[in-house]
C-alpha positions as a printed NumPy array, in Angstrom:
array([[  7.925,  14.162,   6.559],
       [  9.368,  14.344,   3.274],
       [  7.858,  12.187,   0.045],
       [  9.409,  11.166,  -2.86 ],
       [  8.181,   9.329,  -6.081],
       [ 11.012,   6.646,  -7.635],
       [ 11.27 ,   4.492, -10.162],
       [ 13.36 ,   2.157,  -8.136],
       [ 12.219,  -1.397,  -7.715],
       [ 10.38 ,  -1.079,  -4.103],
       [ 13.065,  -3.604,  -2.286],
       [ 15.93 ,  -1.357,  -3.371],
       [ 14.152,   1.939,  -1.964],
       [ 16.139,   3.329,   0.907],
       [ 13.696,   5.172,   2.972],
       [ 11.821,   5.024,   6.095],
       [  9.011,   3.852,   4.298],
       [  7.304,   3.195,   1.253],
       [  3.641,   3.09 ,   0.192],
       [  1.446,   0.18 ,  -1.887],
       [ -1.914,   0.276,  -2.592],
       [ -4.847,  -1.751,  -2.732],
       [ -8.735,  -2.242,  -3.659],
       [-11.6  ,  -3.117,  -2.179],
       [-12.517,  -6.211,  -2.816],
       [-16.16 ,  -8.077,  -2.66 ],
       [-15.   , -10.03 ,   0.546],
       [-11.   ,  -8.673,   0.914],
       [ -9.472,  -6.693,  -1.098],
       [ -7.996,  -6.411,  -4.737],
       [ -4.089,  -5.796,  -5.117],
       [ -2.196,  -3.696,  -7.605],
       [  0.705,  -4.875,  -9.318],
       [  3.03 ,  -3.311,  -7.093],
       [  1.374,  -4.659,  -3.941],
       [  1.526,  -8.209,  -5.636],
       [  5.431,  -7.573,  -6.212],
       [  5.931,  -6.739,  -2.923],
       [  3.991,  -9.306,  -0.791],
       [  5.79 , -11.799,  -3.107],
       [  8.727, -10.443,  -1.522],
       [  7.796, -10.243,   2.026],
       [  6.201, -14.1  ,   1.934],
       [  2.641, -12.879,   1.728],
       [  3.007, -10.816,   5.001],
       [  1.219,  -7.643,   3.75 ],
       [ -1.613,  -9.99 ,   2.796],
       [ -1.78 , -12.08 ,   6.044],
       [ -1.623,  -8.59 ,   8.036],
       [ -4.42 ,  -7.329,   6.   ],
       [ -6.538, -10.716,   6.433],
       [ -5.703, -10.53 ,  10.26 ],
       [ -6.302,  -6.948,  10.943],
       [ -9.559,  -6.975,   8.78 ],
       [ -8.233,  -4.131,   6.999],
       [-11.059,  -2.335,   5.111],
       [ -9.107,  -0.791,   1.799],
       [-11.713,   2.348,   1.938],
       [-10.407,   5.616,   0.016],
       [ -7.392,   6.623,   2.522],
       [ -7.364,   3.764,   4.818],
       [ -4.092,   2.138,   5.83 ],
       [ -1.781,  -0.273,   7.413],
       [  1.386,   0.099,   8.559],
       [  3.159,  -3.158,   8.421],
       [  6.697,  -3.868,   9.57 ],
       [  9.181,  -5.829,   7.752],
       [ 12.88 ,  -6.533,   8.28 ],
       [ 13.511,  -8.836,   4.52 ],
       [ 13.712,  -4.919,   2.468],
       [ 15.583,  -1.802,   2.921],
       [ 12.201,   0.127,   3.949],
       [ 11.486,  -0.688,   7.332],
       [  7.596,   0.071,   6.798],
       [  5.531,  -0.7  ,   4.274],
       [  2.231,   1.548,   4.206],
       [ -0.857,  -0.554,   2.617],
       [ -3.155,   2.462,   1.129],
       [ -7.389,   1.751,  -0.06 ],
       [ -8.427,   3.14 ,  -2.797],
       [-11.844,   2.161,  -2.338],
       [-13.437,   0.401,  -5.622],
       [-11.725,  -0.192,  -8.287],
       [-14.487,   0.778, -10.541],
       [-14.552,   4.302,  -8.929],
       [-10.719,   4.937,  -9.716],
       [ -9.878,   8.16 , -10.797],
       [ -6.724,  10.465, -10.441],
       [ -8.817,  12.433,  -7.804],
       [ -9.306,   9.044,  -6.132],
       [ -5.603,   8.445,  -5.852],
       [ -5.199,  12.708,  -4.75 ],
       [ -8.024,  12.14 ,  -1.842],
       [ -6.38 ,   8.743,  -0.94 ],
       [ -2.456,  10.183,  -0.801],
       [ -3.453,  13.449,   1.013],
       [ -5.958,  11.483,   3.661],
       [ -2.641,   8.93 ,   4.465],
       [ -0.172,  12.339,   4.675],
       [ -2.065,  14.028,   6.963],
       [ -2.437,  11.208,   9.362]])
């Protein structure tokens, strides 16, 4: 599996899929900016699928969700646990947990 970082808006990213990520929430979960953009996109599927699964956005948890509306067939919803606990070594532990899996 190869990775790649872009700067590409994430509907015009070619790839087999791409990765969001999310916070925990007090009852759900907290959205980046990114995550927003892209559920906007998808008509509030990621966010339905999270709601549905009861997705728990725990440091390295995620979702696969399928989508047909963008060129990445998969979109991967990533936790990053609590927002207030964010740190670069956070995001490392979260990103290596979801590529070894």
């Amino acid at each position: 599996m190869t990775f790649e970082f872009s700067t590409n808006s994430l509907d015009r990213i070619s790839a087999d899929g791409i990765a969001v990520f999310v916070f925990e929430g007090k009852k759900n979960f907290v959205p980046t900016e990114w995550f927003s953009y892209l559920d906007k996109l998808l008509g509030n599927l990621l966010s339905e699928i999270i709601n549905s699964e009861g997705f728990e956005p725990k440091v390295g948890n995620f979702l696969t969700v399928y989508n047909q509306k963008i060129l990445a067939k998969k979109v991967y919803v990533v936790g990053l646990g609590k927002k207030e606990d964010f740190s670069l070594n956070v995001l490392r532990r979260a990103v290596a947990i979801f590529t070894k899996s």
